[in-house]
């Protein structure tokens, strides 16, 4: 059973960089698309983007100028960097994997990690 | 972007009664090549990640009770909980995976009346 676990700082100062890692266990990164999705407190879900195991990426245009998703095959993990954060980036950040293929729903989710942007 | 609009924002249903949630996409999410609608439904309980219930608009994910029924076509979709149980109290989201950016509905909160 695939399991995902997010990790990273829970507090980031405005204008700084948010960095999170998602560790994948129970399966390989190879062959799949790996995504980040966020949810501001009390609000809905926003797709941030994905990375394919080959390294190709696709980002939400609303965040594209600030986002980088990368992966580390040797550690079976992938990462999110979001630069120049503001209070609007405060959210629970989830890593997720689609069921199978590129055009597929999200079957596997991490538990989520709350990142607060505040000085 | 494909905009997903759910209705209602919240609803209260008596135990054992039917709950119906609607989702409308701003454009079709049907791939003509395979005649599948790229539409999923998720359930999210407080403090938990979303859980996949339905995909291809009407296919039930393994382990999901058969009281959860997905239907619809074109741009209009429905999630029906045929007999509401206490454990079904949650927020439900629809999502399109037809193209990027992937987009979700705003969510519908289901409570017990």
PDB file of C-alpha atoms in Angstrom, chain B residues 53-54 58-70 79-83 85 88:
ATOM      1  CA  UNK B  53     -15.131   7.861  -3.570  1.00  0.00           C
ATOM      2  CA  UNK B  54     -16.069   7.945  -7.260  1.00  0.00           C
ATOM      3  CA  UNK B  58     -19.844   6.795 -11.721  1.00  0.00           C
ATOM      4  CA  UNK B  59     -17.218   4.157 -10.879  1.00  0.00           C
ATOM      5  CA  UNK B  60     -17.058   3.417  -7.174  1.00  0.00           C
ATOM      6  CA  UNK B  61     -13.592   3.144  -5.657  1.00  0.00           C
ATOM      7  CA  UNK B  62     -12.768  -0.168  -4.014  1.00  0.00           C
ATOM      8  CA  UNK B  63     -14.106  -0.353  -0.459  1.00  0.00           C
ATOM      9  CA  UNK B  64     -16.572   2.516  -0.846  1.00  0.00           C
ATOM     10  CA  UNK B  65     -20.078   1.585   0.349  1.00  0.00           C
ATOM     11  CA  UNK B  66     -22.645   1.142  -2.384  1.00  0.00           C
ATOM     12  CA  UNK B  67     -24.852   3.863  -0.908  1.00  0.00           C
ATOM     13  CA  UNK B  68     -22.513   6.326  -2.649  1.00  0.00           C
ATOM     14  CA  UNK B  69     -23.677   6.695  -6.238  1.00  0.00           C
ATOM     15  CA  UNK B  70     -22.191   8.912  -8.911  1.00  0.00           C
ATOM     16  CA  UNK B  79     -23.292  12.422  -6.014  1.00  0.00           C
ATOM     17  CA  UNK B  80     -26.103  10.662  -4.184  1.00  0.00           C
ATOM     18  CA  UNK B  81     -25.849   9.139  -0.744  1.00  0.00           C
ATOM     19  CA  UNK B  82     -28.844   6.846  -0.863  1.00  0.00           C
ATOM     20  CA  UNK B  83     -29.267   6.352   2.896  1.00  0.00           C
ATOM     21  CA  UNK B  85     -25.297   7.289   7.861  1.00  0.00           C
ATOM     22  CA  UNK B  88     -21.094  10.233   6.176  1.00  0.00           C
TER      23      UNK B  88
END
